[in-house]
CSV table of C-alpha atoms and ligand atoms in Angstrom, one decimal:
chain,number,residue,atom,x,y,z
Z,1,MET,CA,79.2,97.4,92.3
Z,2,GLU,CA,78.2,98.9,95.6
Z,3,THR,CA,81.0,101.1,97.0
Z,4,ARG,CA,80.9,101.3,100.7
Z,5,GLN,CA,81.9,104.4,102.6
Z,6,LYS,CA,85.4,104.3,104.0
Z,7,VAL,CA,86.3,104.5,107.7
Z,8,PHE,CA,89.7,105.2,109.0
Z,9,SER,CA,91.0,105.5,112.6
Z,10,GLY,CA,94.1,105.2,114.6
Z,11,LEU,CA,95.2,104.3,118.1
Z,12,GLN,CA,98.5,105.1,119.7
Z,13,PRO,CA,100.3,102.1,121.1
Z,14,THR,CA,100.9,103.0,124.7
Z,15,GLY,CA,100.6,100.5,127.4
Z,16,ASN,CA,97.4,101.8,128.9
Z,17,ILE,CA,94.5,101.3,126.6
Z,18,HIS,CA,91.6,102.3,128.8
Z,19,ILE,CA,87.8,102.4,128.9
Z,20,GLY,CA,87.8,106.0,127.5
Z,21,ASN,CA,89.6,104.8,124.3
Z,22,TYR,CA,87.3,101.8,124.2
Z,23,LEU,CA,83.9,103.6,124.6
Z,24,GLY,CA,85.0,106.8,122.9
Z,25,ALA,CA,86.3,105.1,119.7
Z,26,LEU,CA,87.3,101.5,119.6
Z,27,LYS,CA,83.9,100.0,120.2
Z,28,ASN,CA,82.7,101.8,117.1
Z,29,TRP,CA,85.7,100.6,115.2
Z,30,VAL,CA,84.5,97.1,115.7
Z,31,SER,CA,80.9,97.7,114.8
Z,32,PHE,CA,81.7,99.8,111.7
Z,33,GLN,CA,83.3,96.7,110.2
Z,34,ASP,CA,79.7,95.4,109.4
Z,35,SER,CA,78.7,98.3,107.1
Z,36,TYR,CA,81.8,100.1,106.0
Z,37,GLU,CA,85.1,99.5,104.3
Z,38,THR,CA,87.4,99.9,107.3
Z,39,VAL,CA,91.1,100.8,107.7
Z,40,TYR,CA,92.6,100.7,111.2
Z,41,CYS,CA,96.1,101.7,112.1
Z,42,VAL,CA,98.3,101.4,115.2
Z,43,VAL,CA,99.8,104.8,114.9
Z,44,ASP,CA,103.3,104.1,116.2
Z,45,LEU,CA,104.9,107.2,114.5
Z,46,HIS,CA,102.5,109.4,116.5
Z,47,ALA,CA,103.5,107.7,119.7
Z,48,ILE,CA,107.2,108.5,119.5
Z,49,THR,CA,106.5,112.2,119.7
Z,50,VAL,CA,106.8,112.0,123.5
Z,51,PRO,CA,109.7,110.5,125.5
Z,52,TYR,CA,109.6,106.7,125.4
Z,53,ASP,CA,111.7,103.6,126.0
Z,54,PRO,CA,112.3,101.6,122.8
Z,55,VAL,CA,112.3,98.2,124.5
Z,56,GLU,CA,109.0,98.8,126.2
Z,57,PHE,CA,107.6,100.5,123.1
Z,58,LYS,CA,108.2,97.4,121.0
Z,59,LYS,CA,106.1,95.4,123.5
Z,60,ASP,CA,103.4,98.1,123.6
Z,61,ARG,CA,103.1,98.1,119.8
Z,62,ILE,CA,102.4,94.4,119.6
Z,63,ALA,CA,100.2,94.6,122.7
Z,64,ALA,CA,98.1,97.3,121.2
Z,65,ALA,CA,97.6,95.2,118.0
Z,66,LYS,CA,96.6,92.3,120.2
Z,67,VAL,CA,94.1,94.3,122.2
Z,68,LEU,CA,92.4,95.5,119.0
Z,69,LEU,CA,92.3,92.0,117.6
Z,70,ALA,CA,90.9,90.7,120.9
Z,71,MET,CA,88.2,93.3,120.7
Z,72,GLY,CA,87.1,92.1,117.3
Z,73,ILE,CA,89.1,93.9,114.7
Z,74,ASP,CA,89.1,91.3,112.0
Z,75,PRO,CA,92.0,91.4,109.5
Z,76,GLU,CA,89.8,89.6,107.0
Z,77,ARG,CA,87.3,92.5,107.0
Z,78,SER,CA,89.6,95.5,107.9
Z,79,MET,CA,92.9,96.7,106.6
Z,80,PHE,CA,94.9,96.6,109.9
Z,81,TYR,CA,98.6,97.5,110.2
Z,82,PHE,CA,101.3,99.6,111.9
Z,83,GLN,CA,101.6,103.1,110.5
Z,84,SER,CA,105.4,103.0,110.4
Z,85,GLN,CA,105.3,100.1,108.0
Z,86,VAL,CA,103.4,102.1,105.4
Z,87,PRO,CA,105.8,104.9,104.4
Z,88,GLN,CA,103.2,106.8,102.4
Z,89,HIS,CA,101.8,108.2,105.7
Z,90,ALA,CA,105.0,110.0,106.3
Z,91,GLU,CA,105.3,111.1,102.7
Z,92,LEU,CA,101.8,112.6,102.6
Z,93,SER,CA,102.4,114.2,105.9
Z,94,TRP,CA,105.4,116.1,104.4
Z,95,ILE,CA,103.4,117.3,101.4
Z,96,LEU,CA,100.5,118.4,103.7
Z,97,GLY,CA,103.0,120.1,106.0
Z,98,THR,CA,104.0,122.4,103.2
Z,99,MET,CA,100.5,123.8,103.1
Z,100,THR,CA,99.9,124.0,106.9
Z,101,PRO,CA,100.1,127.5,108.3
Z,102,THR,CA,102.2,127.4,111.5
Z,103,GLY,CA,99.5,129.7,113.1
Z,104,VAL,CA,97.0,126.8,112.8
Z,105,LEU,CA,99.4,124.4,114.6
Z,106,ASN,CA,100.1,127.0,117.3
Z,107,ARG,CA,96.4,126.9,118.2
Z,108,MET,CA,96.2,123.1,118.7
Z,109,THR,CA,95.3,122.5,122.3
Z,110,GLN,CA,96.7,119.0,122.6
Z,111,TYR,CA,100.0,120.3,121.3
Z,112,LYS,CA,100.1,123.0,123.9
Z,113,GLU,CA,99.2,120.7,126.7
Z,114,LYS,CA,101.8,118.0,125.8
Z,115,ALA,CA,104.5,120.6,125.0
Z,116,ASP,CA,104.0,122.1,128.5
Z,117,LYS,CA,104.4,118.6,130.0
Z,118,VAL,CA,107.1,116.9,128.0
Z,119,GLY,CA,108.7,119.8,126.0
Z,120,ALA,CA,108.1,120.8,122.4
Z,121,ASN,CA,109.6,119.0,119.4
Z,122,LEU,CA,108.9,119.2,115.7
Z,123,GLY,CA,107.2,115.8,115.7
Z,124,LEU,CA,104.8,116.8,118.4
Z,125,TYR,CA,104.2,120.1,116.6
Z,126,SER,CA,103.3,118.5,113.3
Z,127,TYR,CA,101.4,115.6,114.9
Z,128,PRO,CA,98.1,116.9,113.6
Z,129,VAL,CA,99.5,117.0,110.0
Z,130,LEU,CA,100.5,113.4,110.2
Z,131,MET,CA,97.1,112.6,111.5
Z,132,ALA,CA,95.5,114.4,108.6
Z,133,ALA,CA,97.8,112.4,106.3
Z,134,ASP,CA,96.6,109.2,107.9
Z,135,ILE,CA,93.0,110.1,107.2
Z,136,LEU,CA,93.4,111.6,103.7
Z,137,LEU,CA,95.8,108.9,102.5
Z,138,PHE,CA,92.9,106.4,102.1
Z,139,ASN,CA,90.3,109.1,101.3
Z,140,ALA,CA,88.3,108.2,104.4
Z,141,ASP,CA,84.7,109.4,104.7
Z,142,LEU,CA,84.2,108.8,108.4
Z,143,VAL,CA,86.6,108.9,111.3
Z,144,PRO,CA,85.5,107.4,114.6
Z,145,VAL,CA,87.2,109.2,117.5
Z,146,GLY,CA,86.6,110.6,120.9
Z,147,ASP,CA,85.8,114.3,121.6
Z,148,ASP,CA,89.5,115.2,122.2
Z,149,GLN,CA,90.2,114.7,118.5
Z,150,ARG,CA,87.6,117.2,117.3
Z,151,GLN,CA,90.1,120.0,116.6
Z,152,HIS,CA,92.5,117.6,114.8
Z,153,LEU,CA,89.7,116.4,112.6
Z,154,GLU,CA,88.7,120.0,111.8
Z,155,MET,CA,92.3,120.6,110.7
Z,156,ALA,CA,92.3,117.5,108.5
Z,157,ARG,CA,89.1,118.8,106.8
Z,158,ASP,CA,90.7,122.2,106.3
Z,159,LEU,CA,93.8,120.7,104.8
Z,160,ALA,CA,91.8,118.5,102.4
Z,161,GLU,CA,89.9,121.6,101.2
Z,162,ARG,CA,93.0,123.7,100.9
Z,163,PHE,CA,94.7,120.9,98.9
Z,164,ASN,CA,91.7,120.4,96.6
Z,165,ASN,CA,91.4,124.2,96.0
Z,166,ARG,CA,95.0,124.4,95.0
Z,167,PHE,CA,95.6,121.2,93.1
Z,168,GLY,CA,92.2,119.9,92.1
Z,169,GLU,CA,89.7,117.5,93.7
Z,170,VAL,CA,91.8,114.7,95.1
Z,171,PHE,CA,90.5,114.2,98.7
Z,172,HIS,CA,87.1,113.5,100.2
Z,173,ILE,CA,86.3,115.8,103.0
Z,174,PRO,CA,86.2,113.5,106.0
Z,175,GLU,CA,83.6,113.6,108.8
Z,176,ALA,CA,84.4,112.9,112.5
Z,177,TYR,CA,82.2,110.2,114.1
Z,178,ILE,CA,82.0,111.2,117.8
Z,179,PRO,CA,79.5,109.2,119.9
Z,180,ASP,CA,76.7,111.1,121.7
Z,181,VAL,CA,77.4,109.3,125.0
Z,182,SER,CA,80.9,108.5,126.1
Z,183,ALA,CA,82.8,110.8,123.8
Z,184,ARG,CA,84.7,112.1,126.8
Z,185,ILE,CA,85.1,109.6,129.6
Z,186,MET,CA,86.5,111.4,132.7
Z,187,SER,CA,89.2,110.3,135.1
Z,188,LEU,CA,87.9,108.1,137.9
Z,189,THR,CA,90.0,110.0,140.5
Z,190,ASP,CA,89.2,113.5,139.2
Z,191,PRO,CA,86.1,113.6,137.1
Z,192,GLN,CA,86.8,117.2,136.1
Z,193,VAL,CA,89.6,116.0,133.8
Z,194,LYS,CA,89.5,113.6,130.8
Z,195,MET,CA,90.7,110.0,131.5
Z,196,SER,CA,94.1,109.9,130.0
Z,197,LYS,CA,96.7,107.2,129.2
Z,198,SER,CA,99.4,109.5,130.6
Z,199,ASP,CA,97.8,109.9,134.0
Z,200,ALA,CA,100.3,108.8,136.6
Z,201,ASN,CA,97.6,107.5,138.9
Z,202,PRO,CA,96.6,103.9,137.8
Z,203,LYS,CA,93.3,104.3,139.8
Z,204,SER,CA,92.2,107.1,137.4
Z,205,MET,CA,91.5,104.6,134.6
Z,206,VAL,CA,90.0,101.2,134.0
Z,207,LEU,CA,92.2,99.3,131.5
Z,208,VAL,CA,90.7,97.1,128.9
Z,209,LEU,CA,93.0,94.2,130.2
Z,210,ASP,CA,92.3,94.8,133.9
Z,211,VAL,CA,91.3,91.7,135.9
Z,212,PRO,CA,87.8,91.8,137.5
Z,213,ASP,CA,89.1,92.6,140.9
Z,214,ALA,CA,91.0,95.6,139.7
Z,215,ILE,CA,87.9,96.9,137.8
Z,216,ASN,CA,85.8,96.4,140.9
Z,217,LYS,CA,88.2,98.3,143.1
Z,218,LYS,CA,88.7,101.2,140.7
Z,219,ILE,CA,85.0,101.8,140.0
Z,220,LYS,CA,84.1,101.4,143.7
Z,221,SER,CA,86.7,104.0,144.7
Z,222,ALA,CA,85.7,106.3,141.8
Z,223,VAL,CA,85.4,109.9,143.2
Z,224,THR,CA,81.8,111.0,143.3
Z,225,ASP,CA,80.0,113.5,145.6
Z,226,SER,CA,78.3,113.6,148.9
Z,227,ASP,CA,74.7,114.1,147.7
Z,228,PRO,CA,73.5,110.5,147.4
Z,229,GLY,CA,71.0,110.7,144.4
Z,230,VAL,CA,72.0,109.1,141.1
Z,231,ARG,CA,71.3,111.9,138.5
Z,232,TYR,CA,72.9,112.9,135.3
Z,233,ASP,CA,74.3,116.3,135.9
Z,234,PRO,CA,77.9,116.6,134.5
Z,235,THR,CA,78.4,120.0,136.2
Z,236,GLU,CA,77.1,119.3,139.7
Z,237,LYS,CA,77.7,115.5,139.7
Z,238,PRO,CA,80.6,114.8,137.3
Z,239,GLY,CA,81.7,111.5,138.9
Z,240,ILE,CA,78.2,109.9,138.9
Z,241,SER,CA,77.5,111.3,135.4
Z,242,ASN,CA,80.7,109.7,134.1
Z,243,LEU,CA,79.7,106.4,135.6
Z,244,LEU,CA,76.2,106.7,134.0
Z,245,GLU,CA,77.9,107.3,130.6
Z,246,ILE,CA,80.1,104.3,131.1
Z,247,MET,CA,77.2,102.1,132.0
Z,248,SER,CA,75.0,103.4,129.2
Z,249,ALA,CA,77.7,103.0,126.5
Z,250,CYS,CA,78.5,99.4,127.7
Z,251,THR,CA,74.9,98.3,127.8
Z,252,GLY,CA,73.1,100.4,125.2
Z,253,VAL,CA,70.5,101.4,127.8
Z,254,SER,CA,69.8,105.1,127.8
Z,255,ILE,CA,71.0,107.3,130.6
Z,256,ASP,CA,67.4,108.3,131.4
Z,257,ALA,CA,66.5,104.6,131.9
Z,258,LEU,CA,69.5,104.1,134.1
Z,259,VAL,CA,68.6,107.1,136.2
Z,260,ASP,CA,65.1,105.8,136.6
Z,261,GLU,CA,66.5,102.4,137.7
Z,262,TYR,CA,69.2,103.7,140.1
Z,263,ALA,CA,67.9,107.1,141.3
Z,264,THR,CA,67.4,106.0,144.9
Z,265,SER,CA,69.5,102.9,145.1
Z,266,GLY,CA,72.5,104.6,146.7
Z,267,TYR,CA,76.0,104.9,145.4
Z,268,GLY,CA,77.2,101.5,146.6
Z,269,VAL,CA,74.6,99.6,144.7
Z,270,PHE,CA,75.0,101.8,141.6
Z,271,LYS,CA,78.8,101.5,141.5
Z,272,GLN,CA,78.6,97.7,141.9
Z,273,ALA,CA,76.2,97.6,139.0
Z,274,VAL,CA,78.6,99.7,136.9
Z,275,ALA,CA,81.6,97.5,137.9
Z,276,ASP,CA,79.6,94.3,137.0
Z,277,VAL,CA,78.8,95.7,133.5
Z,278,VAL,CA,82.4,96.7,132.8
Z,279,ILE,CA,83.7,93.4,134.0
Z,280,GLU,CA,81.3,91.6,131.7
Z,281,GLU,CA,82.3,93.8,128.8
Z,282,PHE,CA,86.0,93.3,129.2
Z,283,ALA,CA,86.2,89.6,130.2
Z,284,PRO,CA,85.9,88.2,126.7
Z,285,ILE,CA,88.5,90.7,125.4
Z,286,ARG,CA,91.0,89.6,128.1
Z,287,VAL,CA,90.4,85.9,127.3
Z,288,ALA,CA,90.9,86.5,123.6
Z,289,TYR,CA,94.0,88.6,124.2
Z,290,GLU,CA,95.6,85.8,126.3
Z,291,ARG,CA,95.1,83.4,123.4
Z,292,LEU,CA,96.9,85.5,120.8
Z,293,ASP,CA,100.5,84.7,120.1
Z,294,ASP,CA,103.0,87.6,119.5
Z,295,ALA,CA,104.7,86.0,116.5
Z,296,ASP,CA,101.4,85.2,114.8
Z,297,VAL,CA,100.2,88.8,115.4
Z,298,ALA,CA,103.5,90.2,114.0
Z,299,ARG,CA,103.1,88.1,110.9
Z,300,MET,CA,99.5,89.3,110.5
Z,301,MET,CA,100.5,92.9,110.9
Z,302,HIS,CA,103.2,92.5,108.2
Z,303,LYS,CA,100.6,91.1,105.8
Z,304,GLY,CA,98.3,94.0,106.7
Z,305,ALA,CA,101.1,96.5,106.0
Z,306,LEU,CA,101.8,94.8,102.6
Z,307,ASP,CA,98.1,95.2,101.6
Z,308,ALA,CA,98.0,98.7,103.0
Z,309,ARG,CA,101.1,99.8,101.1
Z,310,ILE,CA,99.6,98.6,97.8
Z,311,ALA,CA,96.3,100.4,98.5
Z,312,ALA,CA,98.0,103.6,99.8
Z,313,GLU,CA,100.3,103.7,96.8
Z,314,ALA,CA,97.3,103.9,94.4
Z,315,TYR,CA,96.0,107.0,96.3
Z,316,GLN,CA,99.4,108.5,96.8
Z,317,ALA,CA,100.2,108.3,93.1
Z,318,LYS,CA,97.3,110.7,92.5
Z,319,VAL,CA,98.6,113.1,95.2
Z,320,ARG,CA,102.1,113.0,93.6
Z,321,ALA,CA,100.7,113.7,90.2
Z,322,ALA,CA,98.5,116.5,91.5
Z,323,VAL,CA,101.5,118.3,93.1
Z,324,GLY,CA,103.9,117.7,90.3
Z,325,LEU,CA,106.0,115.0,92.0
Z,326,ASP,CA,104.9,112.1,89.8
Z,327,ARG,CA,107.5,109.6,88.8
Z,328,ILE,CA,109.4,110.7,85.7
Y,401,TYM,P1,94.7,107.9,121.2
Y,401,TYM,O1,95.5,106.7,121.0
Y,401,TYM,O2,95.1,108.9,122.2
Y,401,TYM,O3,93.2,107.5,121.6
Y,401,TYM,C1,92.5,106.6,120.8
Y,401,TYM,C2,91.1,107.0,120.7
Y,401,TYM,O4,90.5,107.1,122.0
Y,401,TYM,C3,89.8,108.3,122.2
Y,401,TYM,N1,89.9,108.8,123.6
Y,401,TYM,C4,88.8,109.0,124.4
Y,401,TYM,N2,87.5,108.9,124.1
Y,401,TYM,C5,86.7,109.1,125.2
Y,401,TYM,N3,87.1,109.5,126.4
Y,401,TYM,C6,88.4,109.6,126.7
Y,401,TYM,N4,88.8,109.9,127.9
Y,401,TYM,C7,89.4,109.3,125.6
Y,401,TYM,N5,90.7,109.3,125.6
Y,401,TYM,C8,91.0,109.0,124.3
Y,401,TYM,C9,90.5,109.3,121.2
Y,401,TYM,O5,89.7,110.4,120.9
Y,401,TYM,C10,90.9,108.4,120.1
Y,401,TYM,O6,89.8,108.3,119.2
Y,401,TYM,N6,95.5,111.3,117.6
Y,401,TYM,C11,94.8,110.0,117.9
Y,401,TYM,C12,95.4,108.9,117.1
Y,401,TYM,C13,95.4,109.1,115.6
Y,401,TYM,C14,94.2,109.1,114.8
Y,401,TYM,C15,94.7,109.3,113.4
Y,401,TYM,C16,92.8,109.0,115.0
Y,401,TYM,C17,96.4,109.2,114.8
Y,401,TYM,N7,96.0,109.3,113.5
Y,401,TYM,C18,93.8,109.3,112.4
Y,401,TYM,C19,92.0,109.0,114.0
Y,401,TYM,C20,92.4,109.2,112.7
Y,401,TYM,C21,95.0,109.7,119.3
Y,401,TYM,O7,95.8,110.3,120.0
Y,401,TYM,O8,94.4,108.6,119.8
């Protein structure tokens, strides 16, 4: 029997799923379903490492699941569930935590940034260990993520090697899958910084569920520069280069071909073309989202978690046996 390579990835359920998430990772999640065995997870345990409102959070969790389903995550083809409903994630995280040097965690740039903003806590500190557990739990081969997760992926690989060296070959060493174009979509209001869900300025990001008018306004008011040529130069022209990446990733047309087409058209025409492409990309997702019923989706996610618990348990039994925690 053919065994397909396994893909795992996760998305934090915060309200603002944006075009960076979509083009950096989620678009690949959908297409990987055609050729891989895919496991996708709404990582709600990761999301509670920063301050949050439980009532809003409950809505955001189901909304995130709905966005992913609306994009084309197909529960018939992918294992799809909430992380908190599969306790093996937390169990493996604890075991991996016992072999994670704190010096490594101290160097994690996302931890340092978030701890500066919201205050440090143990969950935030061990966030990358839980992420490694997510990936290793199902023995994933490939992990589609944006560029900002590179360091976390390196750590997951190191932990897998460390574990295998000490306890025998249990884990595959996973590879990150980071797209060439759109691995790091920048803020529309400050193209020097990454587009981020936690940005307080709503104009900094196009949301997957934005209506066409909002997409139009945000892209048309995107910060660019005063030299009018459309060229790809992330250092000198970060705003225009960001829009070129967005357009290229949505259409599949190369950046060079887009530059040829829009080099002299002026920013107004170019921005309108980018807005039109993004509106077209997101329109079917919004329509599909509106059709989904919360209670149906909750049931679907329960079913996904049941399947995932059974699959995870088979792997986790091997981990327990390797470390001497097997059931006796
Ligand atoms: P999260 O929820 O912050 O983001 C989801 C995905 O979106 C990518 N991303 C971006 N890509 C391009 N440009 C951007 N501006 C941008 N912003 C975000 C992220 O790289 C990510 O792939 N730690 C993960 C969640 C996670 C996970 C995992 C991922 C938990 N466990 C296991 C993979 C495997 C995160 O914070 O994603």
